[in-house]
Coordinates of C-alpha atoms in Angstrom, one line a residue:
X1 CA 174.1 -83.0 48.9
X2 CA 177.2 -82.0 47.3
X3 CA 177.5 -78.7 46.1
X4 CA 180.7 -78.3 44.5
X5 CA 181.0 -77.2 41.2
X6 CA 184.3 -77.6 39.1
X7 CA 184.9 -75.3 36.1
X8 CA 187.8 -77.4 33.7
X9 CA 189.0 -74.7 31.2
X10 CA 191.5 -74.9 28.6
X11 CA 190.7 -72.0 25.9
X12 CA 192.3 -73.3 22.8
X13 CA 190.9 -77.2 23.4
X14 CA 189.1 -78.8 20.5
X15 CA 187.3 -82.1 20.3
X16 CA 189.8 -85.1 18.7
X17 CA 189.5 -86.4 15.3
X18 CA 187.6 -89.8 15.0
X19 CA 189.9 -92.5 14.5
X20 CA 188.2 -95.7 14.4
X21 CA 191.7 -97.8 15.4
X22 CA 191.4 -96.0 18.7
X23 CA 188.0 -95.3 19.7
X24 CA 188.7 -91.5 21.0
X25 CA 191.0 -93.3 23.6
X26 CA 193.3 -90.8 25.8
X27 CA 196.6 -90.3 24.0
X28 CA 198.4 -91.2 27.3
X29 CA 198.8 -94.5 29.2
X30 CA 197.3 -93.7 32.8
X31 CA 197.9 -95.7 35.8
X32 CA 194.0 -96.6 36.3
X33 CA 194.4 -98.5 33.0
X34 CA 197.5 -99.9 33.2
X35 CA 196.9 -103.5 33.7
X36 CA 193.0 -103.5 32.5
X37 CA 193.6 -102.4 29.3
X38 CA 196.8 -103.6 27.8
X39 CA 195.8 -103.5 24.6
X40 CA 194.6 -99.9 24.9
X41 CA 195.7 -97.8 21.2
X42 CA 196.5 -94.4 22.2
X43 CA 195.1 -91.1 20.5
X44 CA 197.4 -88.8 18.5
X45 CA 195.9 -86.2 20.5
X46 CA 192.8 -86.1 23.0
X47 CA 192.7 -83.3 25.5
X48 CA 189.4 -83.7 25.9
X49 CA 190.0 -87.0 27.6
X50 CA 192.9 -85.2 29.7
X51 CA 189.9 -82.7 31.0
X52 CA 187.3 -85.0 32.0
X53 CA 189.9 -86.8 34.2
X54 CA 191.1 -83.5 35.5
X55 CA 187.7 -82.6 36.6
X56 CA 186.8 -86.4 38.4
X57 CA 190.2 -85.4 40.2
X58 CA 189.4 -82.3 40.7
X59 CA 185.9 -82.7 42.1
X60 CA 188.1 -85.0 45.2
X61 CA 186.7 -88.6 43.7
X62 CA 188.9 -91.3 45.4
X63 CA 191.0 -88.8 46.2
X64 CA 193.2 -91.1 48.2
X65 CA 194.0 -92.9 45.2
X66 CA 194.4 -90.4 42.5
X67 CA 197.8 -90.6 40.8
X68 CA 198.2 -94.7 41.5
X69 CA 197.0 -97.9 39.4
X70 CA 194.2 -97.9 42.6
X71 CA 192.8 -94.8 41.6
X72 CA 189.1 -95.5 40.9
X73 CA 186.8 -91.9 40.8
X74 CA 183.8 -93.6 40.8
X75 CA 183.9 -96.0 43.3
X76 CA 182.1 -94.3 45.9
X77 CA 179.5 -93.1 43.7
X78 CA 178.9 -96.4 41.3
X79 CA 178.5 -99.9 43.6
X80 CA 179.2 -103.2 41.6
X81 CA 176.2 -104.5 39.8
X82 CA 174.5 -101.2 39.9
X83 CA 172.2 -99.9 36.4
X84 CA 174.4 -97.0 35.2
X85 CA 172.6 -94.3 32.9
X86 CA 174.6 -92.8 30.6
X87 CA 172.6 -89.6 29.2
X88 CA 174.0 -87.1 26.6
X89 CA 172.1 -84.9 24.4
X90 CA 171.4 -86.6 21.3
X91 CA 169.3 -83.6 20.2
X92 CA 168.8 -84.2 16.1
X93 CA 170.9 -86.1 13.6
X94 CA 171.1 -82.5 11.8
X95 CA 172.0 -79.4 13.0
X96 CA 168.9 -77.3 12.0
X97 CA 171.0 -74.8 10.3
X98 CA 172.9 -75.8 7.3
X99 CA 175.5 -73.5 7.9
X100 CA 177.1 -75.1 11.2
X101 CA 177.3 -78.7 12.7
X102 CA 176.7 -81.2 15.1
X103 CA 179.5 -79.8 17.6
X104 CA 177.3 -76.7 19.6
X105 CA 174.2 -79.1 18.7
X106 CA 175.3 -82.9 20.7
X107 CA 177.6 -83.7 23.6
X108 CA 180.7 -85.0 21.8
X109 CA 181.2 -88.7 21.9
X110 CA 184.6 -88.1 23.1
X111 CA 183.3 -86.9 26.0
X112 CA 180.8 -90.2 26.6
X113 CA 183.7 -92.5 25.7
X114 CA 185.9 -91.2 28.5
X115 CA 183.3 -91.3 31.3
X116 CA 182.4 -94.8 29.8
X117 CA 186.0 -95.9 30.8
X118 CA 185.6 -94.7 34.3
X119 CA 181.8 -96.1 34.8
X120 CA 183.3 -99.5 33.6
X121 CA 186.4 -99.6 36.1
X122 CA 183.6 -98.9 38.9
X123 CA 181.5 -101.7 37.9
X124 CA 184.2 -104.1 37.4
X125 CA 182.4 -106.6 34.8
X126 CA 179.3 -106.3 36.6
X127 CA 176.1 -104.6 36.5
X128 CA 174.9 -102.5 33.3
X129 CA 176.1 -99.2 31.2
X130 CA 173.0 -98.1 29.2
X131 CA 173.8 -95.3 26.6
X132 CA 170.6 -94.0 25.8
X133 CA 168.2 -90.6 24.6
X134 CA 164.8 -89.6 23.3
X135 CA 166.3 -87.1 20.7
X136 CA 163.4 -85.3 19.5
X137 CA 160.3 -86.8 16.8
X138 CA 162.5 -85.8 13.3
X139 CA 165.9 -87.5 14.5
X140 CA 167.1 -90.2 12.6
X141 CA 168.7 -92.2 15.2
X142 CA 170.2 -94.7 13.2
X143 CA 171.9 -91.3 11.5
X144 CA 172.7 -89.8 14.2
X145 CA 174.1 -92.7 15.4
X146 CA 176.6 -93.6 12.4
X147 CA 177.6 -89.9 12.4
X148 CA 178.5 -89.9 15.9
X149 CA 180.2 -92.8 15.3
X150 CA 178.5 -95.0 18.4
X151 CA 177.7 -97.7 16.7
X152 CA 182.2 -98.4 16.5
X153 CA 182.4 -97.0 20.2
X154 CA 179.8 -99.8 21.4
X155 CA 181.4 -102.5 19.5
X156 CA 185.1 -101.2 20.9
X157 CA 183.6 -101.7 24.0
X158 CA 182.3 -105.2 23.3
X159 CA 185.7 -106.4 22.2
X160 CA 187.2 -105.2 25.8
X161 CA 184.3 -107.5 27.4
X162 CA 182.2 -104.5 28.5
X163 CA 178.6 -104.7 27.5
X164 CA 177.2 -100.7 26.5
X165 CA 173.5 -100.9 25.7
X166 CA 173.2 -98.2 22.9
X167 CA 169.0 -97.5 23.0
X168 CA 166.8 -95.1 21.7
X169 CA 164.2 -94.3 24.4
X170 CA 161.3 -92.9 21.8
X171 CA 158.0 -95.0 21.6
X172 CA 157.5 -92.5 19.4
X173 CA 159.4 -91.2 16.3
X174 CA 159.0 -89.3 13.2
X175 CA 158.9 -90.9 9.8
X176 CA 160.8 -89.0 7.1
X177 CA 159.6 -89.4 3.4
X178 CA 161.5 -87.2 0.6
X179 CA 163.3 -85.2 3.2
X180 CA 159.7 -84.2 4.6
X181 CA 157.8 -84.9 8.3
X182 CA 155.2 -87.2 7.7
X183 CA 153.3 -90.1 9.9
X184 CA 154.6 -90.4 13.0
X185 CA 154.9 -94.2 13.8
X186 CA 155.3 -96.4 17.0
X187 CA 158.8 -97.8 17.5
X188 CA 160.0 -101.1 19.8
X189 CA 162.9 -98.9 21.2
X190 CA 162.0 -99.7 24.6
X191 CA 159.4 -100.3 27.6
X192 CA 157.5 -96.9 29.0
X193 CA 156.3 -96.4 32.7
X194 CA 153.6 -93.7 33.3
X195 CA 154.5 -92.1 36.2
X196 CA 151.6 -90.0 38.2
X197 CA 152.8 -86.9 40.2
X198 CA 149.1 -85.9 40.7
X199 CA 148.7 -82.3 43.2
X200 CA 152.8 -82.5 43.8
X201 CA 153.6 -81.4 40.0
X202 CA 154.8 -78.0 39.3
X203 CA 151.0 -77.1 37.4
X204 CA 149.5 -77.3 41.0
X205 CA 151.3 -74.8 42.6
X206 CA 149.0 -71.8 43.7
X207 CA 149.5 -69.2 41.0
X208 CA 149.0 -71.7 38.7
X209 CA 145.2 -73.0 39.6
X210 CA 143.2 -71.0 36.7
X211 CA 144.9 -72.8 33.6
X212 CA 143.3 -75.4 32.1
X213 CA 145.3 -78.5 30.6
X214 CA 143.2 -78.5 28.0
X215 CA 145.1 -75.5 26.7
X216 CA 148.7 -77.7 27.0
X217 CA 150.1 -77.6 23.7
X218 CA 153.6 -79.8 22.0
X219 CA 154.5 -78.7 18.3
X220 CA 153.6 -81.6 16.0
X221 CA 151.0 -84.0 18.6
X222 CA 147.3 -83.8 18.4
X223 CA 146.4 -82.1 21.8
X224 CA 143.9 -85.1 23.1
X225 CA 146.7 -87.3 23.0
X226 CA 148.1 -84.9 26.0
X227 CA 144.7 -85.5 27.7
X228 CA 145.4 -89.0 28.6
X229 CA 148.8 -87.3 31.1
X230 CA 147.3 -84.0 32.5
X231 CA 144.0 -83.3 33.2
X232 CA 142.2 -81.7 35.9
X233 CA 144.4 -82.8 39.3
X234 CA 146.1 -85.9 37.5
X235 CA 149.2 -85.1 35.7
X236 CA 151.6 -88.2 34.7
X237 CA 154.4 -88.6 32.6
X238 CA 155.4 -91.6 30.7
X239 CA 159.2 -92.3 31.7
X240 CA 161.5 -94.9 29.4
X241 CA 162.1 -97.9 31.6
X242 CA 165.7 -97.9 31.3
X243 CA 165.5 -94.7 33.4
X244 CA 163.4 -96.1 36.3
X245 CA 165.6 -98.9 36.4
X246 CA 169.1 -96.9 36.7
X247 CA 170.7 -96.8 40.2
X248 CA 172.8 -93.9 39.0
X249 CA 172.9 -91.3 36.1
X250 CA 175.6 -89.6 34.3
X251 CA 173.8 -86.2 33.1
X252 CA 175.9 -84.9 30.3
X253 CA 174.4 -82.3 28.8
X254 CA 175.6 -79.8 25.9
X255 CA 174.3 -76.3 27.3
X256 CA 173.2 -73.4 24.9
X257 CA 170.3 -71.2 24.3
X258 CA 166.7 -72.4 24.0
X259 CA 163.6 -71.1 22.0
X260 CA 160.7 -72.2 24.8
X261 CA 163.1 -72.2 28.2
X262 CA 165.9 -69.6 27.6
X263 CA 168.5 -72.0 28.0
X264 CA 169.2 -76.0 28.4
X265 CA 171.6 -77.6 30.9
X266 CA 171.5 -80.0 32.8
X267 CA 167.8 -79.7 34.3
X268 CA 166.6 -79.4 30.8
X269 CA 168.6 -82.7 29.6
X270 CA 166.7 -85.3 31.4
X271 CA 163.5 -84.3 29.2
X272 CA 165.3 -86.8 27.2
X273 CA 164.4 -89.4 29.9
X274 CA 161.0 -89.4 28.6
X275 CA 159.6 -91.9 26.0
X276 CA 156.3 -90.1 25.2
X277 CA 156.9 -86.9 24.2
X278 CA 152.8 -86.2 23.6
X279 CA 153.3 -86.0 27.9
X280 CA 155.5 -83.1 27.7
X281 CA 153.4 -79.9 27.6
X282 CA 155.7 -76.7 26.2
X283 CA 153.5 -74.4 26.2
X284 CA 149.3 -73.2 26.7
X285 CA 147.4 -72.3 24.1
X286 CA 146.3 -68.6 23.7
X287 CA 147.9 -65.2 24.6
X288 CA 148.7 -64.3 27.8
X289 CA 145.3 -62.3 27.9
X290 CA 143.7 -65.3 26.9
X291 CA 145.4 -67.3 30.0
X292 CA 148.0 -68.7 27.6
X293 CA 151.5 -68.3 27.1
X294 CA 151.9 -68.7 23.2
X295 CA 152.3 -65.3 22.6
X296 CA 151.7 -61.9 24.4
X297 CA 149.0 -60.5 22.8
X298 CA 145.6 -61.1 22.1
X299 CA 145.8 -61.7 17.7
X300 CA 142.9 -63.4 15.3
X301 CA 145.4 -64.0 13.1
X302 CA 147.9 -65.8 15.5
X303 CA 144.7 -67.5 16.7
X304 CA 143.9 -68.8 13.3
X305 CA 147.5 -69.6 12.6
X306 CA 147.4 -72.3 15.4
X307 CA 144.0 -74.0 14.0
X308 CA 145.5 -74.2 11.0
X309 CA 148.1 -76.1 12.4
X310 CA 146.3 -78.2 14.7
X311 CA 144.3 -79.2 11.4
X312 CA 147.7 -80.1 9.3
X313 CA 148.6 -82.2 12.2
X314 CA 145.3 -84.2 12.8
X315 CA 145.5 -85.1 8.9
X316 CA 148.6 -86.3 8.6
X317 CA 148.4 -88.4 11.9
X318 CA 144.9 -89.7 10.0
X319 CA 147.3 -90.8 7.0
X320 CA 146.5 -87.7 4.4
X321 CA 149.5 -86.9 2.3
X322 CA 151.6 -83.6 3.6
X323 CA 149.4 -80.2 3.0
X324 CA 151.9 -78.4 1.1
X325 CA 149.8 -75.1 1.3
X326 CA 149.1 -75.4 4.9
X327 CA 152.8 -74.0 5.9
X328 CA 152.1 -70.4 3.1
X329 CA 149.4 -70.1 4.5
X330 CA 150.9 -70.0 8.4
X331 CA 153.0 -67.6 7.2
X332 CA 150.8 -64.9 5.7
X333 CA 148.8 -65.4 8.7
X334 CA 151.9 -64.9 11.1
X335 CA 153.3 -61.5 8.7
X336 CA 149.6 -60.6 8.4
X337 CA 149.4 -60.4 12.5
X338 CA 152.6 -58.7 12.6
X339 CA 151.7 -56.0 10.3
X340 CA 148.4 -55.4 12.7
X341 CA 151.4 -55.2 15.3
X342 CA 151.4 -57.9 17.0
X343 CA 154.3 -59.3 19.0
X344 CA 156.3 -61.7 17.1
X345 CA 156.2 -64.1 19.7
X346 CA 154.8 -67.8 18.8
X347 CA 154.0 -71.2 20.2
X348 CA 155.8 -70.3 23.4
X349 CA 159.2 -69.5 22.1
X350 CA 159.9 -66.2 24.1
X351 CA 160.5 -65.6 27.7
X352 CA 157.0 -65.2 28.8
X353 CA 156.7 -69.1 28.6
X354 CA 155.3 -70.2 31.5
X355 CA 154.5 -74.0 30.8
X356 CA 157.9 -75.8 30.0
X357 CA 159.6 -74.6 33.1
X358 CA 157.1 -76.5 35.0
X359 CA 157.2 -79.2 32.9
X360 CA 161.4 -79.8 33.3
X361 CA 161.1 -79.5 37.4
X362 CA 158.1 -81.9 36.6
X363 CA 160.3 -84.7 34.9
X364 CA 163.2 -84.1 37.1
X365 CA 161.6 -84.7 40.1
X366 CA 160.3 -87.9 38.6
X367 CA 163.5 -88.9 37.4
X368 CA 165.0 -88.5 41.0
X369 CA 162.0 -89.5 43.3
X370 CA 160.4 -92.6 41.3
X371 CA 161.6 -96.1 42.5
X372 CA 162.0 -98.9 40.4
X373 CA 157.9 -99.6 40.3
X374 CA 157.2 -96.4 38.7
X375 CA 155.7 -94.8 42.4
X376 CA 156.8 -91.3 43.1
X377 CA 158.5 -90.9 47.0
X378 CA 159.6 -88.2 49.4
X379 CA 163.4 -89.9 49.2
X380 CA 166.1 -89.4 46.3
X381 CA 166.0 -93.0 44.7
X382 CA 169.1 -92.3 42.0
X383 CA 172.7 -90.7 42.2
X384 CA 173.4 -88.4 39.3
X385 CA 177.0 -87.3 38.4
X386 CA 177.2 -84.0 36.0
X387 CA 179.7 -83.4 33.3
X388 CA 178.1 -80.5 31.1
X389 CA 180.2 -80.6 27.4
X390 CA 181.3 -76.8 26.9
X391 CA 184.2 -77.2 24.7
X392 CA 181.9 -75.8 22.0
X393 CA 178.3 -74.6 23.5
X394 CA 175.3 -73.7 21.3
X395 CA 173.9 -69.6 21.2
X396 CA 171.3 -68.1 18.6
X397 CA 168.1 -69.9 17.6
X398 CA 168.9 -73.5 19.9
X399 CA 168.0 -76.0 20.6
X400 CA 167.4 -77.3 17.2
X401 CA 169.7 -74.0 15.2
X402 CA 172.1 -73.6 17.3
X403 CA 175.7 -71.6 16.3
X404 CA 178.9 -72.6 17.3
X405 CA 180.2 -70.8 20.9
X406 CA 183.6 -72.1 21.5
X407 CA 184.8 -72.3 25.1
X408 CA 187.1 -74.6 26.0
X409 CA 185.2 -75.6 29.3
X410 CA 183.9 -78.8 31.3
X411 CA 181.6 -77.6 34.1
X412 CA 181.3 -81.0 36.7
X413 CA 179.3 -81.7 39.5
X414 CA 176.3 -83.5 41.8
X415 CA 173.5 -81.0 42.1
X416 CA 171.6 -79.6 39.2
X417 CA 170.5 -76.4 40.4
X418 CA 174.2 -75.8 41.3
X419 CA 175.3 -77.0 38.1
X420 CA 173.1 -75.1 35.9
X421 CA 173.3 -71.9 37.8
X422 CA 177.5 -72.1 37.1
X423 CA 176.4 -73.0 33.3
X424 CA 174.5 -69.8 33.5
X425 CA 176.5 -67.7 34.3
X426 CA 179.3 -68.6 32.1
X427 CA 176.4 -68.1 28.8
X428 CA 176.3 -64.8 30.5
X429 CA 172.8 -64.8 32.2
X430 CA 171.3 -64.6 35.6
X431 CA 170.2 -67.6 36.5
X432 CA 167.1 -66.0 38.4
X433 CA 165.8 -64.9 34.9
X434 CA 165.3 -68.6 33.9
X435 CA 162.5 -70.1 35.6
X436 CA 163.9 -73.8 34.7
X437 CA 166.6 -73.3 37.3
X438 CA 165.2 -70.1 39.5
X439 CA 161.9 -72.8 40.5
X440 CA 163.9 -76.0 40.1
X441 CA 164.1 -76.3 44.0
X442 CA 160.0 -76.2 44.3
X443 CA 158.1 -79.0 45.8
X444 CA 159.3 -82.1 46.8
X445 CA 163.1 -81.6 44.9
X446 CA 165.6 -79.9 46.7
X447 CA 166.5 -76.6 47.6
X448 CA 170.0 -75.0 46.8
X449 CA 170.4 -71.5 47.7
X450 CA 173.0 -70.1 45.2
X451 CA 175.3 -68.8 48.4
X452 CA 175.8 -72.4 49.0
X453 CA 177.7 -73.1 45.4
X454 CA 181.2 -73.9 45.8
X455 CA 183.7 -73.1 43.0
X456 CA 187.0 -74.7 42.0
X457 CA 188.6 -74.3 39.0
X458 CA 192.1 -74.9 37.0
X459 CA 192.0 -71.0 36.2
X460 CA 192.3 -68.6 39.1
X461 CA 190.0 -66.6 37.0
X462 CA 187.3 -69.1 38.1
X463 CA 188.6 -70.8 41.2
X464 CA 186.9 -70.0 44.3
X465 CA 184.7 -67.1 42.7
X466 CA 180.9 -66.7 43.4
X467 CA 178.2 -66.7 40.7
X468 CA 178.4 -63.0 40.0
X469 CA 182.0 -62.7 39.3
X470 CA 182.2 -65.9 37.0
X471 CA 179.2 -63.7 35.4
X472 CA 181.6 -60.8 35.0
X473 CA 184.1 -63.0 33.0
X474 CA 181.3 -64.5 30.6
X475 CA 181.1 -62.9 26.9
X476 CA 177.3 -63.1 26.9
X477 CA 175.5 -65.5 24.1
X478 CA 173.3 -64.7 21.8
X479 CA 169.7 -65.9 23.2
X480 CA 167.0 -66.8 20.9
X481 CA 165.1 -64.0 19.3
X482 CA 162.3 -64.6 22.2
X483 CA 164.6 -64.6 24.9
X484 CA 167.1 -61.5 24.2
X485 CA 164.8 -58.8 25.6
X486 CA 164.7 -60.3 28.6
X487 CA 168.3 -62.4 28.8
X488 CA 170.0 -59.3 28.0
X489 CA 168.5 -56.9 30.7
X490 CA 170.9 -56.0 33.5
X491 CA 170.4 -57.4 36.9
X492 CA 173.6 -57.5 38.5

């Protein structure tokens, strides 16, 4: 297992303007291209482009070649006729607050149109790209994808010969009806595979053995509906087909802070791989008294809250028109528990989540271990390249309200763990103090002690450093309100 890890950085770099002539296409002619894309209209100005390429080079892909018409990064990675993934985070069509955009919310399509080019010169004209995510419930995909302009970076694609499958892997997605949540109704996006892990997920392990599923909670889907994935020993997850069927994956995932797991890289990305999100426990029901981790404390009030909105959600998925007075009422019950003192914790957005940790290590194990039948085994069955987009990362109340953090930096590599713990410690936080990545190597996955992460960089400031003094460097982010206590605490 390759554990490099190569920090591009360029601190005044922004993201190109879209220019639908040319497709975010680099604004050089390089060798690679020369005589494959003749016709190629160059960008004004697209450093973005000029870093991703940097970083394939850097990382020592077809090394031999770099520099010549020959050069080809992926060609030891990416075998003609191979299934190529292509997974960014497609997140929401919206930025959840109106005050700032999609850039710290989605990984930029300029990003996914450059490693597009290089996945294409591996393949040659054969095999297929598959550009796909299971944003969450409330995205608009068809939105999202018009903003994002993919809909013009597929068809540019089509016109060069290249086939890019552009999918939405939901079976499941929100209906909106005068700008509010409503029914939630089944989609043809694409095929699902439930796929069992059984005593080897993360909710066996030891410590874990007095919880009961039955307590597994997702905002917004009825809890029996999670019944059907995890209960007693059995616990399944229902995986978009497309996934299963890759031979390789390009994670590329837009880090920043997280309500329920602290922070979301690249471990936290392939979530997206899942097509059922009524499989995805994020939290247990109850305090932590109560052998839950919604909240800390033991509250009536927080208690009642939750019924409430386990009834709103029953009666809209039973067809009953939006309960206007069901969300004032959650509130008063919420500022009525908080002025009994109660910790302002809820539905598992603060760092004493224990559930959605287990969850992630769940679905990436699945995504790495499940062969092309859907059957969970002891050997890696996919190759996953990493190319997290931190030109502008998200801090504050993400994943779904993030804030702007601009950067300037690509963060590339093989191995997740490695990855993640480097994306870490550039938001500023130990990597130990979020379980997604400290438990990541559990089980059957692999095990990556952090002494083992190799460094390189463009900027001496980075190259050849360990975890703690690219930790220094960092300007810490601002966690989510459930996170900061324990984010923020020294442990260097």
């Amino acid at each position: 297992m390759k554990t490099q890890v190569h920090i591009e950085h360029i601190s005044d770099a922004v993201y190109p303007q879209w220019d639908e002539r040319t497709c975010y296409a680099p604004s050089k002619e390089y060798p690679e291209f020369a005589s494959k894309n003749t016709d190629m209209a160059l960008s004004h100005d697209n450093q973005i482009y000029d870093m991703v390429r940097n970083t394939l080079a850097a990382l020592d892909m077809d090394k031999e070649h770099f520099g010549s018409d020959c050069w080809n990064p992926f060609s030891e990675f990416i075998s003609k006729g191979d299934t190529v993934l292509v997974k960014p985070n497609m997140v929401c069509h919206v930025n959840g607050d109106p005050r700032y955009g999609m850039d710290c919310l989605v990984t930029h399509p300029a990003i996914v149109r450059s490693i597009i080019d290089y996945v294409a010169l591996a393949l040659n004209g054969s095999g297929r790209i598959i550009l796909a995510d299971a944003p969450v419930q409330s995205c608009d995909f068809k939105i999202l994808v018009q903003e994002l302009h993919y809909d013009k970076i597929v068809d540019y694609f089509l016109k060069q010969g290249i086939c890019v499958e552009l999918v939405d892997l939901r079976k499941l997605q929100g209906e909106n009806k005068d700008s509010a949540q409503e029914a939630v109704n089944l989609t043809a996006a694409d095929d699902d595979v439930e796929i069992m892990l059984g005593k080897d997920s993360a909710f066996c392990f030891k410590e874990y053995k007095d919880v009961t599923v039955e307590k597994f909670r997702v905002t917004n889907y009825l809890p029996e509906h999670m019944e059907k994935y995890h209960k007693g020993d059995k616990h399944s997850y229902s995986v978009a087909k497309a996934v299963i069927e890759a031979d390789v994956i390009i994670n590329l995932p837009k880090p920043k802070t997280h309500r329920k797991a602290g922070l979301t890289a690249s471990l936290k990305n392939m979530v997206g791989c899942v097509a059922r999100k009524e499989c995805l426990p994020h939290h247990t029901k109850g305090s932590k008294m109560e052998q839950g981790d919604e909240y800390l404390k033991r509250s009536f009030f927080k208690k009642c809250r939750t019924e409430l909105e386990e009834k709103r959600d029953r009666l809209e998925a039973a067809g009953r028109r939006k309960q206007k007075l069901f969300p004032i009422l959650g509130v008063l019950l919420y500022k009525t528990a908080r002025l009994m003192q109660a910790d302002a914790y809820t539905e598992g957005s603060w760092y004493g989540n224990d559930t959605i940790w287990r969850t992630i290590c769940d679905i990436c194990r699945v995504v790495m271990y499940a062969d092309k039948k859907g059957i969970m085994t002891s050997d890696c069955q996919r190759r996953m390249f990493i190319l997290a987009d931190m030109i502008v990362a998200g801090e504050g109340e993400g994943p779904l309200c993030p804030q702007p953090k601009p950067l300037g930096i690509l963060v590339g590599g093989w191995e997740q763990i490695a990855v993640d713990t480097a994306i870490s410690a550039l938001m500023g936080f130990s990597a130990e103090k979020v379980p997604s990545i400290a438990n990541a190597g559990s089980g059957i996955n692999y095990k990556l002690p952090k002494s083992d992460i190799k460094v390189s960089s463009n900027q001496s400031v980075f190259h050849d450093k360990n975890i703690t003094e690219i930790r220094k460097w960092a300007e810490p982010f601002i966690p989510t309100s459930g996170w900061s206590q324990w984010l923020q605490e020294e442990t260097l």
